[in-house]
Structure formats: structure tokens, C-alpha cells
Amino acid sequence: MNMKFSALLCAFCTALLLCGCNSTPLRQAERAMVPADQVTKELFARRAAALRAVLSPLRLRGVGIKLSSYSHRVLPGKEIINMVKLLGFNRIYCYISSETELGDELKDLLLNASSANIPVELVIRQGDFKRRLRGNALVRLLLPQFRTLPDLALDIADFNDSLPSKGKLAGVTVRFEPHLLTYANGADKIPGLKYAWDIDSFGPGLDNDQLVWLSIELLKQMKDNLKGMPLAVELPDFYPVLVADKKLSKGRISDFSAVGKVIIQCSGNKPTELVKMSRAALSESPDTAVVIPLADHTSVRTGALRRRNWSDFVRAVDFFVTSARKNNCSGVILRPLSELGFMLLEQE
């Protein structure tokens, strides 16, 4: 009996210690771009000018930034803004993976961006802010539950209220990721759910469909908590395709009308794939922007644009912009800035 009590007491004390760490953990950041002398100033300027020319026909020319990338090699806000302007971008999408990033570094970026008349929008991955169930029933009650999207919205609204009038956030975008939900992080709220997201769970009313419904409801709750701040959805390009194939009942751009504007995230790694996968969504709604993640050099293992060198990258973006503008594409968001920086500094 005493041994059982001791084990229970030990578990209780451990849980109490863990309760003090109730912040959403930071995700591992990409490497940060730092100034270097690998290329001449003339080549650097020529490369930047080539990208500016390709992006210039677009009204929205966005770039994704992760401040956590610069946590060990600080690149001041002014230098980030100078790089953004040099490359021809006119809007910054700042990705955060924890509410702890709502602090001084973000404020510094916002103030510097405001001075340059460049709006800054926060971007949140749905997969970073979800309920987490761990351990047995007793321990689970004592462990902290990380913030969900509606909880995070309150933190963002409070942070935005604390900023000066000329340094406010331009909005918030959520990367839609119901395919990442499991029983242990929110899917348990759906009665009768059998598999969570599974290849055998496609079909109107089945598990995958219900996870999409649940995620849309969370986005609506988040919108209500943002105190009037614009909310947008970064929608992976395969969701409209799944709806067209009658595997899901929701996932079109029009299904998010109660939330806000939709931005399409491309999942291909070649220019032709980017155009093909985004065409269904772009044809549905005019004035839609597209997110193009950048692969690390020639990587083919992720849904991100690969390239051989800077010239190849610029040609790929030019091909996409020329093709996608015929399908109502209003803008492109390239991410991350750190990868662009490394590409700029590569030797030919």
C-alpha cells in the first residue's frame, strides 16, 4: 500500500513541476540568413533585381519570415526590412509557433516595417496550437494543456492592443491542417470518430470530413476572439481537389467565407506542379494569392519548390507568375526569407 502511495505521490509531484511549463513549445527554426562576402555586390544586386522584375506585375508580393530563425544570430529589424525591400516584397508574413514569440523582437520588426510602409501579418500553423493529451487520466488532469487557436487569438489581440497605433499587426493567417489532428490533440471531441485522419476515412460525413468541419469551427471561434483583426486561411492546394473528387464535403475557397480571405499553399516542387495544383482553387475565386514554400536547394522530399541555382529559381517563379495570373492569381508569398538569403549568397 505504501509503495502505491509513494508512486502516486511521485507522479503527482512530477506533474506539478511540469505544470509550470505551460507555454506552447517553439518549433525548430530554419537556419537564418546572415550577411556574407560569398558573392560580389554587383552579383547580389543583379540577382535581387531579377526577382523584383518577375514579381513586379503582382499586387501582393509577400515574403515569409520566422523570427526564431534569428534567435542565435540576431539580424536587426532594420536589416530584415532592407532585405525585404531590396527583393521587391511589399508585405511580410511572420510565422510564429508559440505565444512566447509575441514579444520585443516581433514589436521591433513591426515598428521597422511600419516606418517602411510594409504591413506585417502573423501566420500560425494549426498543427502547433492543438489540444494535447498525454499520460493516464490522473497525470493528464495535472499536465498543462497548450493553447488552442481560440486561446491564442486572445493572446494576439492583447499583444496588438499593446502596440503603438503605427505598429499594429495587419492581420492573422492560419495554415489549415486538420490532417494533423489525432485522438491525442483534439480529434477526440468528435463523437464516433474511428480513425482520425486516415486514407480509409474519406467521404462526406466520415472521419476526415468531420475533422475539416471541426477545424473550420475553431477558425470561426478564433475570428471572434481577434477583436476585429482580419483573419485569413492558408489552405493546402489538395483540399479543393479532394472536394472535387467527392472525398470531402468542405474544403473549397467558398467554404471559408465566414472566416476570411483564403490563400492557397502550393504543395508541388516543380513550376508545372505548382500551376496544376493551384489551378482549381484559383479558378474558383478571383483575387487569390498563392504561397510557395522554397525547398533546401534540390530537395525532392518535401512539397516545396526546388531549384538548381538563383537563375533557375527566378525562371521557376516567372513561369508560375505568368501562368497563374491567367487564373486570377493576385499575389505570391515566398517563404522563408532565410532560404532566399542563402540562395542570394550562393556562388555560381
Short mmCIF file of C-alpha atoms in Angstrom, two decimals:
data_model
loop_
_atom_site.label_atom_id
_atom_site.label_comp_id
_atom_site.label_asym_id
_atom_site.label_seq_id
_atom_site.Cartn_x
_atom_site.Cartn_y
_atom_site.Cartn_z
CA MET A 1 0.00 0.00 0.00
CA ASN A 2 2.82 2.39 0.94
CA MET A 3 4.59 1.63 -2.34
CA LYS A 4 1.46 2.50 -4.30
CA PHE A 5 1.08 5.72 -2.34
CA SER A 6 4.75 6.62 -2.95
CA ALA A 7 4.40 6.03 -6.68
CA LEU A 8 1.26 8.14 -6.79
CA LEU A 9 2.94 10.92 -4.81
CA CYS A 10 5.93 10.83 -7.17
CA ALA A 11 3.67 11.14 -10.22
CA PHE A 12 1.79 13.98 -8.56
CA CYS A 13 4.97 15.95 -7.80
CA THR A 14 6.32 15.39 -11.30
CA ALA A 15 3.10 16.67 -12.81
CA LEU A 16 3.20 19.75 -10.59
CA LEU A 17 6.69 20.55 -11.82
CA LEU A 18 5.57 20.17 -15.41
CA CYS A 19 2.61 22.43 -14.83
CA GLY A 20 4.97 25.36 -14.53
CA CYS A 21 5.97 24.92 -18.18
CA ASN A 22 2.63 25.68 -19.77
CA SER A 23 3.82 27.65 -22.80
CA THR A 24 3.45 26.24 -26.28
CA PRO A 25 6.92 24.95 -27.24
CA LEU A 26 8.79 26.63 -30.08
CA ARG A 27 9.24 24.56 -33.22
CA GLN A 28 12.74 24.09 -34.55
CA ALA A 29 13.59 27.09 -36.70
CA GLU A 30 15.14 27.16 -40.15
CA ARG A 31 18.68 28.42 -40.41
CA ALA A 32 18.93 32.19 -40.61
CA MET A 33 20.49 34.15 -43.41
CA VAL A 34 23.43 36.29 -42.24
CA PRO A 35 25.48 38.76 -44.29
CA ALA A 36 28.50 37.21 -46.02
CA ASP A 37 31.03 38.04 -48.74
CA GLN A 38 30.50 34.94 -50.87
CA VAL A 39 29.35 36.95 -53.89
CA THR A 40 30.19 40.40 -55.19
CA LYS A 41 27.91 43.33 -54.50
CA GLU A 42 27.24 43.61 -58.23
CA LEU A 43 26.06 39.99 -58.50
CA PHE A 44 23.99 40.36 -55.34
CA ALA A 45 22.27 43.45 -56.73
CA ARG A 46 21.72 41.81 -60.14
CA ARG A 47 20.08 38.76 -58.57
CA ALA A 48 17.79 40.90 -56.43
CA ALA A 49 16.80 43.00 -59.44
CA ALA A 50 15.89 39.86 -61.40
CA LEU A 51 13.44 38.73 -58.71
CA ARG A 52 11.96 42.21 -58.36
CA ALA A 53 11.24 42.30 -62.09
CA VAL A 54 9.48 38.92 -62.02
CA LEU A 55 7.29 39.86 -59.04
CA SER A 56 6.51 43.42 -60.14
CA PRO A 57 3.26 42.60 -62.06
CA LEU A 58 1.68 41.26 -58.86
CA ARG A 59 -0.23 43.46 -56.44
CA LEU A 60 0.74 41.29 -53.46
CA ARG A 61 4.42 40.39 -53.18
CA GLY A 62 4.79 38.67 -49.82
CA VAL A 63 7.67 37.00 -48.01
CA GLY A 64 7.57 34.64 -45.03
CA ILE A 65 9.85 35.26 -42.05
CA LYS A 66 10.49 33.22 -38.90
CA LEU A 67 11.92 35.38 -36.16
CA SER A 68 13.01 32.25 -34.29
CA SER A 69 15.48 31.66 -37.13
CA TYR A 70 17.46 34.64 -35.90
CA SER A 71 17.45 33.82 -32.19
CA HIS A 72 21.15 32.82 -32.15
CA ARG A 73 22.33 35.14 -34.92
CA VAL A 74 20.42 38.36 -34.44
CA LEU A 75 19.56 40.19 -37.63
CA PRO A 76 18.09 43.54 -36.51
CA GLY A 77 14.68 44.53 -37.72
CA LYS A 78 16.09 47.29 -39.94
CA GLU A 79 18.31 44.83 -41.81
CA ILE A 80 15.39 42.47 -42.35
CA ILE A 81 13.30 45.31 -43.77
CA ASN A 82 16.14 46.42 -46.03
CA MET A 83 16.40 42.89 -47.43
CA VAL A 84 12.62 42.71 -47.93
CA LYS A 85 12.63 46.00 -49.86
CA LEU A 86 15.68 45.01 -51.93
CA LEU A 87 13.90 41.87 -53.15
CA GLY A 88 10.74 43.78 -54.05
CA PHE A 89 8.36 42.45 -51.40
CA ASN A 90 5.57 44.66 -50.07
CA ARG A 91 4.10 42.51 -47.28
CA ILE A 92 5.65 40.37 -44.54
CA TYR A 93 4.13 37.16 -43.20
CA CYS A 94 5.74 36.47 -39.84
CA TYR A 95 5.47 32.82 -38.74
CA ILE A 96 5.29 32.05 -35.02
CA SER A 97 4.98 28.65 -33.36
CA SER A 98 4.47 29.77 -29.76
CA GLU A 99 2.72 32.60 -27.96
CA THR A 100 6.08 33.34 -26.32
CA GLU A 101 7.13 34.95 -29.63
CA LEU A 102 4.63 37.75 -29.05
CA GLY A 103 7.36 39.95 -27.60
CA ASP A 104 10.02 42.56 -28.17
CA GLU A 105 11.58 41.04 -31.32
CA LEU A 106 8.21 40.98 -33.07
CA LYS A 107 7.47 44.51 -31.85
CA ASP A 108 10.83 45.68 -33.26
CA LEU A 109 10.01 44.12 -36.62
CA LEU A 110 6.56 45.73 -36.67
CA LEU A 111 7.91 49.19 -35.89
CA ASN A 112 10.63 48.98 -38.55
CA ALA A 113 8.18 47.61 -41.10
CA SER A 114 5.71 50.38 -40.30
CA SER A 115 8.39 53.00 -40.94
CA ALA A 116 8.87 51.46 -44.40
CA ASN A 117 5.08 51.20 -45.02
CA ILE A 118 5.23 47.40 -45.17
CA PRO A 119 2.32 45.59 -43.45
CA VAL A 120 3.14 42.60 -41.24
CA GLU A 121 0.77 39.68 -40.79
CA LEU A 122 1.16 36.82 -38.31
CA VAL A 123 0.98 33.25 -39.61
CA ILE A 124 0.02 30.34 -37.37
CA ARG A 125 0.18 26.61 -38.11
CA GLN A 126 -2.95 24.89 -36.87
CA GLY A 127 -0.73 21.92 -36.02
CA ASP A 128 1.21 23.97 -33.45
CA PHE A 129 -1.85 25.01 -31.45
CA LYS A 130 -3.94 22.00 -30.63
CA ARG A 131 -5.02 20.14 -27.55
CA ARG A 132 -2.51 17.58 -26.32
CA LEU A 133 -3.48 14.55 -24.21
CA ARG A 134 -0.60 12.70 -22.57
CA GLY A 135 -0.27 10.12 -19.83
CA ASN A 136 -3.00 8.43 -17.83
CA ALA A 137 -6.17 10.09 -16.62
CA LEU A 138 -4.65 11.40 -13.36
CA VAL A 139 -1.49 12.82 -14.87
CA ARG A 140 -3.43 14.27 -17.79
CA LEU A 141 -5.53 16.40 -15.46
CA LEU A 142 -2.39 17.92 -13.93
CA LEU A 143 -0.35 18.48 -17.08
CA PRO A 144 -0.70 21.84 -18.86
CA GLN A 145 -2.81 21.97 -22.00
CA PHE A 146 -1.11 24.11 -24.61
CA ARG A 147 -3.11 26.91 -26.22
CA THR A 148 -5.62 26.15 -28.92
CA LEU A 149 -6.36 28.55 -31.79
CA PRO A 150 -9.19 30.40 -29.94
CA ASP A 151 -6.94 30.78 -26.86
CA LEU A 152 -4.08 32.06 -28.99
CA ALA A 153 -6.36 34.63 -30.61
CA LEU A 154 -6.90 36.28 -27.22
CA ASP A 155 -3.12 36.50 -26.69
CA ILE A 156 -2.64 38.05 -30.14
CA ALA A 157 -5.43 40.57 -29.58
CA ASP A 158 -3.90 41.63 -26.24
CA PHE A 159 -0.44 41.94 -27.82
CA ASN A 160 -1.83 44.02 -30.68
CA ASP A 161 -3.62 46.31 -28.23
CA SER A 162 -0.28 46.98 -26.51
CA LEU A 163 1.37 48.19 -29.74
CA PRO A 164 1.53 51.84 -30.84
CA SER A 165 -1.05 52.89 -33.41
CA LYS A 166 1.52 52.92 -36.26
CA GLY A 167 2.92 49.48 -35.43
CA LYS A 168 -0.18 47.28 -35.37
CA LEU A 169 -0.47 43.87 -36.98
CA ALA A 170 -2.15 43.85 -40.40
CA GLY A 171 -3.90 40.55 -39.67
CA VAL A 172 -3.53 36.88 -38.85
CA THR A 173 -3.35 33.88 -41.19
CA VAL A 174 -3.84 30.27 -40.08
CA ARG A 175 -2.35 27.39 -42.05
CA PHE A 176 -5.22 24.89 -42.28
CA GLU A 177 -4.04 21.44 -41.12
CA PRO A 178 -6.89 19.15 -39.94
CA HIS A 179 -4.95 16.22 -41.44
CA LEU A 180 -2.54 16.55 -38.49
CA LEU A 181 -5.20 16.07 -35.80
CA THR A 182 -5.31 12.80 -33.84
CA TYR A 183 -7.13 11.48 -30.78
CA ALA A 184 -4.36 12.98 -28.64
CA ASN A 185 -4.70 16.55 -29.85
CA GLY A 186 -8.31 17.46 -30.45
CA ALA A 187 -9.95 14.85 -32.63
CA ASP A 188 -11.37 13.17 -29.52
CA LYS A 189 -14.03 15.90 -29.49
CA ILE A 190 -15.80 14.26 -32.43
CA PRO A 191 -18.33 11.61 -31.26
CA GLY A 192 -17.96 8.30 -33.03
CA LEU A 193 -14.64 9.12 -34.65
CA LYS A 194 -12.89 5.86 -35.56
CA TYR A 195 -9.58 6.53 -37.30
CA ALA A 196 -8.85 10.28 -37.13
CA TRP A 197 -7.26 11.32 -40.47
CA ASP A 198 -6.79 8.17 -42.48
CA ILE A 199 -6.67 7.15 -46.12
CA ASP A 200 -9.71 4.92 -45.50
CA SER A 201 -11.72 7.72 -43.86
CA PHE A 202 -12.51 9.83 -46.92
CA GLY A 203 -16.12 10.55 -47.79
CA PRO A 204 -18.79 13.10 -46.81
CA GLY A 205 -19.58 12.69 -43.11
CA LEU A 206 -16.69 10.33 -42.41
CA ASP A 207 -13.75 10.98 -40.09
CA ASN A 208 -11.67 13.19 -42.39
CA ASP A 209 -14.72 15.27 -43.28
CA GLN A 210 -15.60 15.78 -39.62
CA LEU A 211 -12.05 16.94 -38.86
CA VAL A 212 -12.40 19.60 -41.56
CA TRP A 213 -15.71 20.73 -40.04
CA LEU A 214 -14.14 20.88 -36.57
CA SER A 215 -11.21 22.92 -37.88
CA ILE A 216 -13.48 25.43 -39.60
CA GLU A 217 -15.42 25.88 -36.34
CA LEU A 218 -12.14 26.54 -34.49
CA LEU A 219 -11.27 29.19 -37.07
CA LYS A 220 -14.65 30.88 -36.55
CA GLN A 221 -14.04 30.93 -32.78
CA MET A 222 -10.58 32.38 -33.38
CA LYS A 223 -12.04 35.12 -35.57
CA ASP A 224 -14.47 36.08 -32.80
CA ASN A 225 -11.57 36.40 -30.32
CA LEU A 226 -9.38 38.60 -32.52
CA LYS A 227 -11.33 41.78 -31.72
CA GLY A 228 -11.89 42.74 -35.35
CA MET A 229 -8.45 41.86 -36.70
CA PRO A 230 -8.61 40.34 -40.23
CA LEU A 231 -8.27 36.54 -40.27
CA ALA A 232 -7.20 34.61 -43.37
CA VAL A 233 -6.74 30.90 -44.11
CA GLU A 234 -3.70 29.35 -45.78
CA LEU A 235 -5.34 26.38 -47.50
CA PRO A 236 -3.20 23.50 -48.85
CA ASP A 237 -3.96 23.08 -52.53
CA PHE A 238 -5.11 19.46 -52.20
CA TYR A 239 -8.28 20.31 -50.24
CA PRO A 240 -10.23 21.75 -53.21
CA VAL A 241 -9.11 18.70 -55.21
CA LEU A 242 -10.46 16.34 -52.52
CA VAL A 243 -13.80 18.18 -52.61
CA ALA A 244 -13.92 17.94 -56.41
CA ASP A 245 -13.29 14.20 -56.10
CA LYS A 246 -16.19 13.98 -53.58
CA LYS A 247 -13.87 12.76 -50.83
CA LEU A 248 -14.68 15.78 -48.65
CA SER A 249 -17.78 17.96 -48.42
CA LYS A 250 -15.87 21.10 -47.38
CA GLY A 251 -12.51 22.48 -48.46
CA ARG A 252 -13.32 24.90 -51.27
CA ILE A 253 -12.39 28.56 -51.01
CA SER A 254 -16.10 29.43 -50.62
CA ASP A 255 -16.35 27.21 -47.52
CA PHE A 256 -14.24 29.74 -45.60
CA SER A 257 -16.32 32.82 -46.43
CA ALA A 258 -17.35 33.18 -42.77
CA VAL A 259 -13.70 33.21 -41.72
CA GLY A 260 -11.95 35.47 -44.20
CA LYS A 261 -9.72 35.55 -47.24
CA VAL A 262 -8.12 32.31 -48.46
CA ILE A 263 -4.50 31.97 -49.57
CA ILE A 264 -3.56 28.81 -51.47
CA GLN A 265 -0.48 26.89 -50.31
CA CYS A 266 1.25 25.07 -53.19
CA SER A 267 2.43 21.53 -52.44
CA GLY A 268 4.37 20.77 -55.64
CA ASN A 269 8.11 21.04 -56.07
CA LYS A 270 8.25 21.95 -59.78
CA PRO A 271 6.76 25.02 -61.54
CA THR A 272 4.33 22.91 -63.60
CA GLU A 273 3.09 21.15 -60.45
CA LEU A 274 2.54 24.48 -58.70
CA VAL A 275 0.36 25.71 -61.55
CA LYS A 276 -1.55 22.43 -61.87
CA MET A 277 -2.35 22.06 -58.16
CA SER A 278 -3.35 25.69 -57.62
CA ARG A 279 -5.49 25.98 -60.77
CA ALA A 280 -8.68 24.51 -59.22
CA ALA A 281 -8.67 26.94 -56.33
CA LEU A 282 -7.59 29.97 -58.39
CA SER A 283 -10.35 29.40 -60.92
CA GLU A 284 -12.96 29.35 -58.16
CA SER A 285 -12.19 32.72 -56.62
CA PRO A 286 -10.73 35.88 -58.15
CA ASP A 287 -8.06 37.85 -56.35
CA THR A 288 -6.48 34.83 -54.63
CA ALA A 289 -2.83 34.75 -53.53
CA VAL A 290 -0.55 31.72 -53.51
CA VAL A 291 2.10 30.60 -51.01
CA ILE A 292 5.20 28.95 -52.50
CA PRO A 293 7.46 27.25 -49.93
CA LEU A 294 11.10 27.00 -51.00
CA ALA A 295 12.99 23.74 -50.79
CA ASP A 296 16.53 23.49 -49.50
CA HIS A 297 18.38 23.51 -52.84
CA THR A 298 17.34 20.47 -54.93
CA SER A 299 15.40 18.59 -52.26
CA VAL A 300 12.58 16.47 -53.68
CA ARG A 301 11.31 15.08 -50.38
CA THR A 302 9.04 17.97 -49.48
CA GLY A 303 6.22 19.85 -51.16
CA ALA A 304 8.36 22.90 -51.84
CA LEU A 305 9.86 24.49 -54.93
CA ARG A 306 13.29 23.04 -55.71
CA ARG A 307 15.93 24.81 -57.82
CA ARG A 308 19.47 24.38 -59.07
CA ASN A 309 20.64 27.96 -58.58
CA TRP A 310 19.31 31.50 -58.32
CA SER A 311 18.67 31.83 -62.07
CA ASP A 312 16.71 28.57 -62.08
CA PHE A 313 14.66 29.79 -59.11
CA VAL A 314 13.81 33.10 -60.82
CA ARG A 315 12.79 31.26 -64.01
CA ALA A 316 10.52 28.99 -61.96
CA VAL A 317 8.82 31.91 -60.22
CA ASP A 318 8.45 33.74 -63.55
CA PHE A 319 6.79 30.68 -65.11
CA PHE A 320 4.35 30.39 -62.22
CA VAL A 321 3.50 34.10 -62.11
CA THR A 322 2.91 34.27 -65.88
CA SER A 323 0.71 31.15 -65.84
CA ALA A 324 -1.15 31.79 -62.59
CA ARG A 325 -2.11 35.39 -63.42
CA LYS A 326 -4.36 33.95 -66.13
CA ASN A 327 -6.23 32.15 -63.33
CA ASN A 328 -6.89 35.19 -61.11
CA CYS A 329 -3.71 34.95 -59.02
CA SER A 330 -3.29 38.31 -57.32
CA GLY A 331 -0.05 37.66 -55.49
CA VAL A 332 2.69 35.33 -54.39
CA ILE A 333 4.14 34.69 -50.94
CA LEU A 334 7.61 33.12 -50.93
CA ARG A 335 8.94 31.56 -47.75
CA PRO A 336 11.21 31.59 -45.87
CA LEU A 337 13.35 34.73 -46.21
CA SER A 338 16.25 32.78 -44.70
CA GLU A 339 16.32 30.39 -47.68
CA LEU A 340 16.17 33.31 -50.12
CA GLY A 341 19.13 34.82 -48.32
CA PHE A 342 21.24 31.73 -48.71
CA MET A 343 20.29 31.47 -52.37
CA LEU A 344 21.36 35.07 -52.94
CA LEU A 345 24.77 34.35 -51.46
CA GLU A 346 25.50 31.15 -53.38
CA GLN A 347 28.47 31.17 -55.71
CA GLU A 348 27.72 30.49 -59.37
#
